[in-house]
CSV table of C-alpha atoms in Angstrom, one decimal:
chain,number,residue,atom,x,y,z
A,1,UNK,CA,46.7,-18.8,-30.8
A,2,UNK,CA,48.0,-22.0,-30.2
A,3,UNK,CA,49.4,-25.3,-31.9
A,4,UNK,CA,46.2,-26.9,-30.3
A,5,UNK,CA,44.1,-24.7,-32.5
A,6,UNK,CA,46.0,-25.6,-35.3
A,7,UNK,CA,47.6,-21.9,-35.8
A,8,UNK,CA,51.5,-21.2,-35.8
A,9,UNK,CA,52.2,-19.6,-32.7
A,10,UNK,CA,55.5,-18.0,-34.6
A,11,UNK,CA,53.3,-16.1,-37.0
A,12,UNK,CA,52.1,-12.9,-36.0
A,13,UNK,CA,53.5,-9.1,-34.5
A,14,UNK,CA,53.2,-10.6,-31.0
A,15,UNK,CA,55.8,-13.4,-31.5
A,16,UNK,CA,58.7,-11.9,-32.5
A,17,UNK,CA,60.5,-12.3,-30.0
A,18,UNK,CA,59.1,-15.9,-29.5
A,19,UNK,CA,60.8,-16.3,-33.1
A,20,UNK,CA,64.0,-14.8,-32.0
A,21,UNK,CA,64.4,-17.4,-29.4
A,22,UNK,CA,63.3,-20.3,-31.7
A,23,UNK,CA,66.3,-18.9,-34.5
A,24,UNK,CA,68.9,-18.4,-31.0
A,25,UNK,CA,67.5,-21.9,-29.7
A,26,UNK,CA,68.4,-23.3,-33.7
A,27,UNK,CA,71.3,-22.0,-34.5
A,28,UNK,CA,73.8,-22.6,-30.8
A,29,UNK,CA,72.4,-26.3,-31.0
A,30,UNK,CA,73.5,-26.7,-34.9
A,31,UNK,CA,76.8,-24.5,-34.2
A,32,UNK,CA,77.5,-26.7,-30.8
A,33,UNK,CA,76.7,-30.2,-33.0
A,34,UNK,CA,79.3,-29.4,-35.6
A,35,UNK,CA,81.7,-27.7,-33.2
A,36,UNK,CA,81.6,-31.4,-31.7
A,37,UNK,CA,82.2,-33.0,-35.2
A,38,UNK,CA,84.6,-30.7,-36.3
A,39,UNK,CA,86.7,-30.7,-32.8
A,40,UNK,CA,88.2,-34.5,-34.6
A,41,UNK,CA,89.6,-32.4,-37.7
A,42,UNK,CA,91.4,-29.4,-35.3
A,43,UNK,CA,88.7,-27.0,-36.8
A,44,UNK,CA,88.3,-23.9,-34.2
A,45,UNK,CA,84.3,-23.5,-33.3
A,46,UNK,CA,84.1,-20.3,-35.8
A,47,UNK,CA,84.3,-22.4,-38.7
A,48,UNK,CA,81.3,-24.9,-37.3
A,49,UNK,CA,79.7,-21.0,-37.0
A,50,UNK,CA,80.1,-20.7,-40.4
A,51,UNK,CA,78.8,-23.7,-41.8
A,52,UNK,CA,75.8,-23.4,-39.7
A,53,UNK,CA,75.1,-20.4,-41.5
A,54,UNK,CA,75.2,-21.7,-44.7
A,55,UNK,CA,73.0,-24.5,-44.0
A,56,UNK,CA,70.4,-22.7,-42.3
A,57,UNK,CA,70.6,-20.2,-44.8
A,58,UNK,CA,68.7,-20.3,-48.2
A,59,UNK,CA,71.3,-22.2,-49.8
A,60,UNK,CA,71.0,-25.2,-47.6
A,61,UNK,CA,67.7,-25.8,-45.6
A,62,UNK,CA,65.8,-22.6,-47.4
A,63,UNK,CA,64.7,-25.4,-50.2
A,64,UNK,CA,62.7,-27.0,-47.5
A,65,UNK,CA,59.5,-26.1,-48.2
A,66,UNK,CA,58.0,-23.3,-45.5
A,67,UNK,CA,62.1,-23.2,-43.6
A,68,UNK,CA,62.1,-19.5,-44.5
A,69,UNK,CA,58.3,-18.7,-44.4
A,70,UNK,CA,58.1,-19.6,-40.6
A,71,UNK,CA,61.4,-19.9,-39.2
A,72,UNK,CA,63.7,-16.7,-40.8
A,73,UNK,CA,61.4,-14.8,-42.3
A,74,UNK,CA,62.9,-11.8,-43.9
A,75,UNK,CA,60.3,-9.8,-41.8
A,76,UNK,CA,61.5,-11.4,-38.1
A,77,UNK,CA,65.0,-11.4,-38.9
A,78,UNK,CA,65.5,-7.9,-37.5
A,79,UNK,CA,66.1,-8.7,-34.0
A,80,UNK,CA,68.2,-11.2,-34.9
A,81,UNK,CA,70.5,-9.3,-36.8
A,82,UNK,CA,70.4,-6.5,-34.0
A,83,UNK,CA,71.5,-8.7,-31.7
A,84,UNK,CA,74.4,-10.7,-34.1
A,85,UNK,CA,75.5,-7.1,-34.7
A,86,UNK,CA,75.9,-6.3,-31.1
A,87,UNK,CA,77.5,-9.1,-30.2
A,88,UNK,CA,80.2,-8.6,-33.3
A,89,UNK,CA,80.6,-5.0,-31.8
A,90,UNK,CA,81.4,-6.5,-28.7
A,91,UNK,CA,83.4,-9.3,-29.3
A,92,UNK,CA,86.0,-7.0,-31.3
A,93,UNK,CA,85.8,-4.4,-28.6
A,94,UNK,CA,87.6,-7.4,-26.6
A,95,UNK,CA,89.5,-8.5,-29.5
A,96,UNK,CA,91.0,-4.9,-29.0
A,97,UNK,CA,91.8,-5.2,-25.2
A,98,UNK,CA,94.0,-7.9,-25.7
A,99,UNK,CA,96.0,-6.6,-28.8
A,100,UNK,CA,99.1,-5.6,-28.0
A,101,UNK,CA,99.0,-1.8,-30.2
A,102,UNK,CA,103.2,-2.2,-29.8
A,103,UNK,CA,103.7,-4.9,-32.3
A,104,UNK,CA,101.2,-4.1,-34.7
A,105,UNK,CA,103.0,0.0,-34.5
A,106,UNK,CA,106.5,-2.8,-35.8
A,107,UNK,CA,104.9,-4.4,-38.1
A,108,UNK,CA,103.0,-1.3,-40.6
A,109,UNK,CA,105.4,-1.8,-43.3
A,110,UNK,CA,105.0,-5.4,-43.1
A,111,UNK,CA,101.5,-5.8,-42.4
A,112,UNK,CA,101.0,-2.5,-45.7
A,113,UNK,CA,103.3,-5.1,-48.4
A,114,UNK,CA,101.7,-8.5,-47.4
A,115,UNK,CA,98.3,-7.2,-47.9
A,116,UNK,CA,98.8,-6.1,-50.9
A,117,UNK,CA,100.5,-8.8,-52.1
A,118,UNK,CA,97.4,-11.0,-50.5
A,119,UNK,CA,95.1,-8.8,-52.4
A,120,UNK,CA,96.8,-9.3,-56.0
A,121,UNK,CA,96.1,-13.0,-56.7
A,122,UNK,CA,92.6,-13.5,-55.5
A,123,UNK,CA,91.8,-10.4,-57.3
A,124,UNK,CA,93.3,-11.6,-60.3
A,125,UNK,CA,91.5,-15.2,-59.9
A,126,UNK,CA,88.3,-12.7,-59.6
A,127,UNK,CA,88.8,-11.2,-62.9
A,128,UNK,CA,89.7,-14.5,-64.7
A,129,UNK,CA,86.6,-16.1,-63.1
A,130,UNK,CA,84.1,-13.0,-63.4
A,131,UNK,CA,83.5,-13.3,-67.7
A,132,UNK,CA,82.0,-16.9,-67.2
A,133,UNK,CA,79.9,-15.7,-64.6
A,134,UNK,CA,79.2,-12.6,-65.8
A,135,UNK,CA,77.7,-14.3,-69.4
A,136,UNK,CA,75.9,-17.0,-67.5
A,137,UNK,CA,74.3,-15.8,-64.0
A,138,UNK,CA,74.5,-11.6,-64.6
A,139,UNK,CA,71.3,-10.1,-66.6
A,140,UNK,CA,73.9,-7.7,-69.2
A,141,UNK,CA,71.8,-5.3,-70.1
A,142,UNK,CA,71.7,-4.0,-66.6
A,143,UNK,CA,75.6,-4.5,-65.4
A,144,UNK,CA,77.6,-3.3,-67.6
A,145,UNK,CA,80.9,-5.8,-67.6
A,146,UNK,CA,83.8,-3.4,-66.2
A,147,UNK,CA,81.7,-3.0,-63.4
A,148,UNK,CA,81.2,-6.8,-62.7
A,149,UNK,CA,84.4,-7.4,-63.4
A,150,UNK,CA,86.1,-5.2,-60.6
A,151,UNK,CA,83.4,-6.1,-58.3
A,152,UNK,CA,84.0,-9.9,-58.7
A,153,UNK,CA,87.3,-9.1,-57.5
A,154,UNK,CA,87.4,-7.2,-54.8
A,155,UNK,CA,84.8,-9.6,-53.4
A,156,UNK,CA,87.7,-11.7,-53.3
A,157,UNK,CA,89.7,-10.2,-51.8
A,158,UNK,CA,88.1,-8.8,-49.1
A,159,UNK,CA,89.4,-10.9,-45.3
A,160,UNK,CA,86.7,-11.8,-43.0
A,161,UNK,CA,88.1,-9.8,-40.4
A,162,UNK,CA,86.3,-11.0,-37.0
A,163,UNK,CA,86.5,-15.2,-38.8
A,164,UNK,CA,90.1,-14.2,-38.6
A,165,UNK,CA,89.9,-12.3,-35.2
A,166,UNK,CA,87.8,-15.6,-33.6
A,167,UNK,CA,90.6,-18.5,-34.9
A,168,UNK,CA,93.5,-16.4,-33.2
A,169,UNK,CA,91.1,-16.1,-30.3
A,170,UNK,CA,90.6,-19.5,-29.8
A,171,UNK,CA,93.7,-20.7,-30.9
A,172,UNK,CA,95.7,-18.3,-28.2
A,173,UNK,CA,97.8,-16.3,-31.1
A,174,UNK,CA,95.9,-13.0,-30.5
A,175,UNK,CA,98.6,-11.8,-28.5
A,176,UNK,CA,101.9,-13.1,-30.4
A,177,UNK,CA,103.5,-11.4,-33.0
A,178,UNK,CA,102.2,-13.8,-35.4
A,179,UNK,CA,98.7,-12.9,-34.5
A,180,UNK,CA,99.5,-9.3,-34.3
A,181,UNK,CA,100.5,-9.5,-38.0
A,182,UNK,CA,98.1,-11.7,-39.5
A,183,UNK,CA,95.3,-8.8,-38.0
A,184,UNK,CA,97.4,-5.9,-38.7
A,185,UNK,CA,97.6,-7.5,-42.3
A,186,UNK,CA,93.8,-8.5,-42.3
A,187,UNK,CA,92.8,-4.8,-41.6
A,188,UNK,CA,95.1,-3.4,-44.0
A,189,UNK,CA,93.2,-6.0,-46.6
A,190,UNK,CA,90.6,-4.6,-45.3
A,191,UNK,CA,90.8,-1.2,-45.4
A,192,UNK,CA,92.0,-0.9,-49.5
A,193,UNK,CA,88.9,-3.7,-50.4
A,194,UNK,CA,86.5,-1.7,-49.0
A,195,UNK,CA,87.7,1.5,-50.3
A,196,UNK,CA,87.6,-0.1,-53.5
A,197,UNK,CA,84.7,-1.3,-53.4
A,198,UNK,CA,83.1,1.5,-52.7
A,199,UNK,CA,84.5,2.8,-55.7
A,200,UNK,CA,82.7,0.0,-57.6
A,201,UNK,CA,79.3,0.2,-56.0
A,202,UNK,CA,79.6,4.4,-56.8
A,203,UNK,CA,80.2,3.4,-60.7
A,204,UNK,CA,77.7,1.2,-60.7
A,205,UNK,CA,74.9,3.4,-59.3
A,206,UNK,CA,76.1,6.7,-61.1
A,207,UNK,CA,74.1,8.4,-63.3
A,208,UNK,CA,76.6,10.6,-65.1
A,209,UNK,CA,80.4,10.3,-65.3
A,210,UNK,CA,80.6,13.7,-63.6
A,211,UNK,CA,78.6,11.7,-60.0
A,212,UNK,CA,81.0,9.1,-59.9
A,213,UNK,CA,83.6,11.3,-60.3
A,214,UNK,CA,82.1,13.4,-57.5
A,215,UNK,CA,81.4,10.3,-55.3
A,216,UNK,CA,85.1,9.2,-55.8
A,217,UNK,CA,86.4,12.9,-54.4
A,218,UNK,CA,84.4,12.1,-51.5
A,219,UNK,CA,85.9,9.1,-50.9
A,220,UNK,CA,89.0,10.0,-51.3
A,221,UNK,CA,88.6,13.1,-49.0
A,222,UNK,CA,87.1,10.4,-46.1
A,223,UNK,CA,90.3,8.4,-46.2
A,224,UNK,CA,92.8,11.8,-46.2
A,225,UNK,CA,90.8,12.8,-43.1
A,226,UNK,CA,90.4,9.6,-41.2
């Protein structure tokens, strides 16, 4: 199989991995490009990471006809997302060698009031924003409002933890007691969206009041023990 021959050499079981190093090959040079571009704005290199994302994703490049078919194909994207997920495990493992555990111990009540008080407006801003959405993009007679509505905002409020843990990185605040906060803050944010949303995907899949209610017990028994 060759271009020669007029076939696709990065179609087939045999050229996964050939695909993998197409996609790594793709996205460092798009990331390293706007990194560049960005450098004249004072933008840190995660957020050129994250536009790349979007614009090789499907709501940038995936409306070029045959992007998705032969370059991220939902069946090659496996290794890919083994490998992004290694390297997340890894970079916060390091992220967690230079913390210093002392100041984020001085700064629980802190970190426990900002993060709420971070989680109260965007998830206000969800609500407000989630009935237009909800009547225009949602199919009704399968998500039942209440259910869109609390999702919508903890979507919102939920921090991008390792976005958050990269900028301090790169902007040397990982170890001062600003950068302590803002993670110890960021995990606490963390921690209650998640929960929460939990909550919302459990109501949204139960079949009876009594499963959510069961699924919520669980949950709540998870947390008490961790």
């Amino acid at each position: 199989m060759s271009i020669i021959d007029g076939d696709n050499p990065l179609v087939g079981a045999s050229q996964v991995y050939d695909l993998f190093i197409v996609q790594m090959i793709i996205i460092v040079l798009v990331s390293r490009l706007l990194a560049l571009l960005l450098r004249y704005l004072k933008q840190p290199p995660v957020i050129a990471e994250v536009i790349t994302g979007i614009l090789l994703g499907p709501s940038a490049m995936g409306h070029v006809p045959g992007w998705t078919a032969n370059i991220f194909p939902p069946a090659a994207t496996n290794t890919l997302n083994v490998f992004a997920n290694w390297a997340l495990i890894l970079f916060m493992f390091l992220v967690g060698l230079e913390l210093d555990f002392a100041l984020l111990r001085t700064n629980v009540k802190k970190s426990i009031v900002i993060s709420i008080t971070a989680i109260i407006a965007p998830f206000c801003l969800g609500l407000l924003s989630s009935l237009a959405i909800y009547k225009t993009e949602v199919d009704t007679s399968k998500v039942s409002y209440g259910t869109f509505l609390i999702f919508v905002g903890v979507a919102l409020s939920i921090t991008a933890f390792p976005v958050l843990a990269r900028i301090l990185t790169e902007t040397k605040l990982i170890g001062t007691k600003v950068g302590s906060l803002a993670l110890s803050c960021a995990a606490v944010d963390d921690v209650i969206a998640w929960c929460m949303l939990a909550v919302v995907v459990a109501l949204a899949r139960a079949k009876s009041a009594i499963h959510a209610l069961y699924t919520f017990i669980v949950l709540i028994g998870f947390i008490v023990f961790m």
